[in-house]
Amino acid sequence: MDNTNTLIALFHESTDTAEAIDELHTLGIEDEKMVVITGVPYPKGALGRQLEWLTLPYIVLAGAVAGFLFGLFLAVITPHLYRLDIGGHPPVGFPPAAIIIFVFTMMATIVSTFLGVLWEMNFPRFGPAPYHRLVTAGHLAVLLEYPITLDSQVRQVLESHKAHHIGEPERMAL
Amino acid sequence: MSEASPNQPKHANHPDQMPEFEERLLLAERKDWEINEAVLQPMFKTGRGFWILVAILGAIVLWGLYAWGYLIYWGMGTSGKNRPVYWALFITTFVFWVGISHAGTMISAVLRLLKADWRRPITRGAEAMTAFALLMAGLYPLIHLGRVWKFYWMIPYPNNRFMWPNFQSPLMWDLVAIFTYLIGSSLYLYLALIPDMAMARDYTDGWRFKLYRVLALGWRGTEAEWHKLHRALGIFSVAIIPIFLSVHSIVSWDFAVTVQPRWHSTIFAPYFVIGAVYSGLSALASILIIVRRSMRLQEFLRSEHFDSLGKLVLVAGMAWVYFWFAGFIVEWYGNEPIVRELIHEEVSGRLAPFFYLQMSANVIPIILLVFKRIRTTPVLLLGTTLLVNVGMFTERALIVIGSLQRNDLPFNWGSYRPTWVEISIVAMTFAGFALLYTLFSRIIPFVPVWEIKEGRLRYTLRRIGRLLVPTAAEME
Amino acid sequence: MATGLAPAARRVVIEPFVDPPEETLPGQATWYASTCRQCPAGCGIVVRTINGRAKKIEGNPLHPLNQGKLCARGQAGLQVLYNPDRLRNAVRQSGGRGSRKYEPLYWTEALDLLKEKVASLSHPGRLAFLGGLMPDHVYQLTDRLLAALGAAPAVIYDLHSTLEGRGPAQQLSQAFFGTGDLPVYDLAQSDAVFSFGANLFETWMSPVAQSVAFGSMRQGALSGRGFIVQFEPRLSATGASADEWVPVRPGAEGFVALAIGRIIVEERLGHVGSHRDHAVLYQNVDVGEMSAASEVPVDTLRRLAKAFADADRAMAIPGGYLAGQQNGFASMLAVQALNLVVAQIGRQGGVFLSTPAPTVALRNKPRVNPFSDVLNLINRMNAGEVDLLIIHGTNPVYELPAATGFAEAITRVPYVISFSPFVDETAVWADLILPDHTYLESWGYQVPSPGTDRPVISGQQPVVRPLYDTRSTAQVLIDLAARLGGSAAEAIPWAGEETYLQEMITGLYGSSLGAFDARTSAGFWTLWRQYGGWWSEKEIRREPEITDIVQKPLPMSAPQYFGDPEEYPFHLHLYSSIALTDGRGANQPWLQETPDPMTTVQWGMWVELNPQTAESLGVGDDDIVLVESPYSALEVSVVIYPGIRPDVVAIPIGQGHQDYGRFAQAVTGSNPLGLLAPVTDPDADSLAWGATRVRLLPTGRKKKLARLESLDGQGRESIG
Amino acid sequence: MAKDANQSVEGSIRWALVVDLDRCTGCQACVVACHAENNMQIVGEKEAAYGRWTHWIIIHRYWEGEYPNVKARFMPVMCQQCTEAPCEPVCPVFATYHNEEGLNAQIYNRCIGTRFCGNACPYKVRVYNWFRPEFPEPLAEQLNPDVSIRTRGIIEKCTFCIQRIRRTEIDARAEGRSPADGEIQPACVQTCPTSALLFGDLNDPDSRVSQLAHSHRSFRLLPELGTDPGVIYLKGGEVNV
């Protein structure tokens, strides 16, 4: 990647960030080439970027189904593996089975949600990554990768929107 | 209330002077890093008082553990149980803790769904309470076993006995439901914690840095991460609600499925759930007040929060009375001999003191909470909410122990006296809860910083006549 | 030994078994037939033994007396055998009497010591033998030995037979039927039983046999459902099973009987033709007076009289509580006379007599001595006229009222020898203890008295090898005789206990009556042990002849009580506990933990008060009261008892042991016999143990009794 | 799957116990017989006073009326061996279940001591081992080798002397027949002096038990709960018709 360059720029304020991003777009730098790092979750599109599509819901759904089946196994199959009759109850009764199946479904849902989201964010990831401590202090950081040819315009755009700490992002172990 | 929020006296004097103004624009004048500092600083300050508290709580816990060992070694006979009172203080406290655990999810999940903005500063405290209360509750199913070293026979796994547990037993439902709820609430707590761990990571070094770094899982705060986190939390808040409803219903069915008079009731599930919410919210209020005082978080936990919390408790309280009455009138009217006997025991018999304690401790707070003055004055609110929990504990004791002393054959009636073993073990769980919570508050940012910051994004001021009114932007 | 019944399980468990007791298959149950000695009734038992250890006692289904059934005490017999507090060998009290320090002795030493003590007596009259109701053969050997030595015959006293009025009952038979054999009441076929203070289904005479009869009387196939009326001041468990309970003033039971008889005779009730020859019996009875004296309303008496007379097979039973009064004998006569009035003597569902043993040799049985003999002995002991006291099968220090002063008297006897297998209150005062086998380790036989509808002899044999180095008293006596030589050795020529028994028993060989018959006398001996005794295979009832006593008016004597009614307002009503009887059961944990049927109290002792009495004293359940008699006092918890007269307080006998093992001593309390005045019934010359008055003083303290029932439940069946 | 290897009898047997209250004299013979047969522990006065005795059969005593017209009645109550047993479904580990012969079986070594069954049982006939059983030497010799000794922390109850049922069944099978009516006798039935207790197969129309079950005197304990007990009581004070 010798013909591209990566920069990090910090902003004090979201409007500037948004405008800067727009102008960078006009410079022909795609969204994928930019990463915005913030200490606060900004609402959708606040920074003028469209969001990627998530597989999380499907992971959750799959988990839920798995849980349902496991619950089904425990509540409906196991009573027949070692048949013991109890006080006039059938080996499998609807209400108890319903409870067990429900609970295991929910358990799987929760767990798969958690694991799913970690997977999507491919967490945990402690390796060195471009980041700036000031982010949590309220600054917005824009990480962008662009052809060296655009270097001057990019810097000019950033400065024009009161960006500071422009430069090579330091890759710190997180 | 000197240590209460600085605005307190002001609207005590002239309440109509734009009270909303300062409050809604929470920390408007603060920079993000100032917020961070404000949240983190109290965590690092562990004074002598703190260590003394930890020492005392630790001592109680150790004593309780000794008592538990004693119980296991000598047998269940060292507790005060007998025939026919086969369940007593342990199960009572178990139900109580499960109840406490409910407000946490109630607050954070339900309010998150409803986008009630005032929840933001208190969610984490609530979720932590849920997790720890459940940990304590989870001990009792073990403690009350006659052969605790065989507890794993309840776990469903293929084993050399070819045996699977009996999934028709409410105790099995208990086991899985509580386990699920524990997992759910702790993951929920943790997920919302990740960004703040990253924040703490950036502000600390030494062992704390190492800890936070690990817990932050490498969070940077890219848009994608925020987006995914939001989705996950959204799913969680939906999924956790049916769980928390099911857990206490199942606990209630431990009793309701038997033919034991007064247990055998269809209203038990909702009655227990609402009772759980009532006691849980009260416990939350008490805890927040104490933490707020000890950690100087007046800026974050403001009287407005206690006001709204108070209102919730009030509503839950009224609902509890309603369910209690709905159950009671049927039993009273049905006039079944044994039930009549039990009601008589409660209203004018040996159980009367407990019954009236329960009723007064559960009803008086409802009346008190009607007054904003009480809801917004920490000390008064603390007293009120503690009273509620005294009432709820008594209520559980009456249901579990009171009912078991009577049954259909008068020849078999009995009575019960707790022993030092039981009391020590119960004390152990209370101390254990306090200890976990204290340590937690010093290690984990008690206020969800990122959520507060997020909240700030949504407000602008708008002038209406001569009034500056905060207006929230509807966004997600 | 041959096995009594078929082995129980056919599966043989293989296990290492180094030194197997004879005739046991490892893991396989073997049943041995023997006789229960928990009380003098003599029920037949079969004992399940596995690997040479007795495991379970059950009734002998072949035995005509108890027909396979057994009472609580019989079931608990294993805990006599396996009692942890048993003496394990002969001992001498090293630290002097009462020191409870024992040094073990070899039996040879012990026997030499015994012989030397007997031989060194300056005069045989200075030897006294105090015994309980011992197995017949032990008594016979004792008798022979004492006779040979020229000593006075054994004095037989034990509390149990005192409480069941055995002595007076024997004299009643004597007076009424001219024989000392006890009557047998045909409960099974009677349809109207008037029980005057007879606790038929608890401890009186032969409770199991009577219970078996009760079962068939109630729901038996042939007869309809017979009814029972119980006359007693305190509702006993038997009274609870009766259809009607008539609370009579203590000691006035006889008056009730007289009144009923009078009414029947004078109103010509019932189906017995003419009552003329009975008129004389009741000529000076006034129903009004009787009713007033007994506090039973006249119309009740009239109603009962009618019911009694109209019944097809009515029967009146003079029970043990009557004998406890100073007018006991008169009362018993009056009750027995009722059977005469309804002509039920020797008739189905009426009164019969115990059949004696078929051979004369077997007839010599222990018989309860008049109480004056006991008092005599005590006086002689006090006067220092007794140098050697030998005690077997009784525990006088506990079983005699303290007021008789036995405890002091025994200290004046230079040398005391006890045969007790346990260190009981008396054995503590013995210099030498030669522990007898427990009954499951012993040989013996017994002619049950009262008997049943046929001649019976219960056989006793060891069901296990003796656990410890104990020795059967019979054997000890035989050895002693041998050591003494001379007349004693001539009187007791047998080599051992077993040979003696065999000789006695095989006397029956060839009898035509027997339920079993053998070709040889050896075979007979084997069958005897397999069956657990000998009995006639068909019913042979013995009908009594009535003496001329019935030609004169029945005696009428008013009850007298010891203690001024002003100072001591309550009658003290002692009764023998159904589980502990006279206290012998107190060292058996099963019996201690067995709830009393009426109060449901386990362990512990108590005093029963009528609710109004308790109210007037201001005491409630579990409150400790001081029960005080002119002689002594004791503290005991209260049981509110609806079924007792307000002027009577009842205390169960059996607890309050100072010695007799950990389980007996575990229960706090003192022996209620201490309260008794040593008064007697002059006619029967028996201890009047029901004639003492007491007062109660609340102490304000409480002791929770181990009740089965919940006091909150107030004894209700349901809360309808 | 060692399913019911111990089940010796196929077919529909239902063991039942008839208690004739007209015969019962409350003599406690059954109680001691039960102790002797089933190796229950002795708890002593203090524990017994606190409701921790271990009797499998207890004889209720009811008072009626006031002095002098007072009556007392006895009612032996042991495990009712319900068909619709409330105690069975609530056990998380199947320590109590229903066997082919209609018995409410209690598997001691499966029990973990939740005591849930004890609460569920309306007759309160399930007793708990609060402490380790102790048998001072040589009392342990009395223990019945056919019955296991229960350690602390588990529930036990009347089994209708299942070991005696099995023994008789095995004997009968060895002789190629099925047990005759009345041949099987639990310890209490065997010893009951008045024969107030009677044991047999309720599903066999000719057995004494099922005949008495149809007597007009017969009733069940707490019938309103619909537990369908296997113990049938016969009302006292009347004759059979």
Short mmCIF file of C-alpha atoms in Angstrom, two decimals, chain C residues 105-117 432 434 471 475-477 479-480 483:
data_model
loop_
_atom_site.label_atom_id
_atom_site.label_comp_id
_atom_site.label_asym_id
_atom_site.label_seq_id
_atom_site.Cartn_x
_atom_site.Cartn_y
_atom_site.Cartn_z
CA LEU C 105 -15.20 -61.90 87.72
CA TYR C 106 -14.60 -65.26 86.13
CA TRP C 107 -17.67 -67.40 86.56
CA THR C 108 -15.74 -69.96 88.58
CA GLU C 109 -14.74 -67.25 91.03
CA ALA C 110 -18.26 -65.88 91.04
CA LEU C 111 -19.78 -69.27 91.71
CA ASP C 112 -17.27 -70.04 94.44
CA LEU C 113 -18.10 -66.69 96.00
CA LEU C 114 -21.80 -67.47 95.76
CA LYS C 115 -21.31 -70.93 97.24
CA GLU C 116 -19.15 -69.61 100.02
CA LYS C 117 -21.76 -67.00 100.91
CA LEU C 432 -22.28 -59.43 93.43
CA LEU C 434 -24.45 -62.69 88.22
CA ARG C 471 -25.03 -67.29 82.46
CA GLN C 475 -27.64 -73.08 85.31
CA VAL C 476 -26.13 -71.03 88.13
CA LEU C 477 -28.50 -72.66 90.63
CA ASP C 479 -23.91 -75.32 89.57
CA LEU C 480 -24.43 -73.91 93.04
CA ARG C 483 -20.86 -77.05 94.63
#
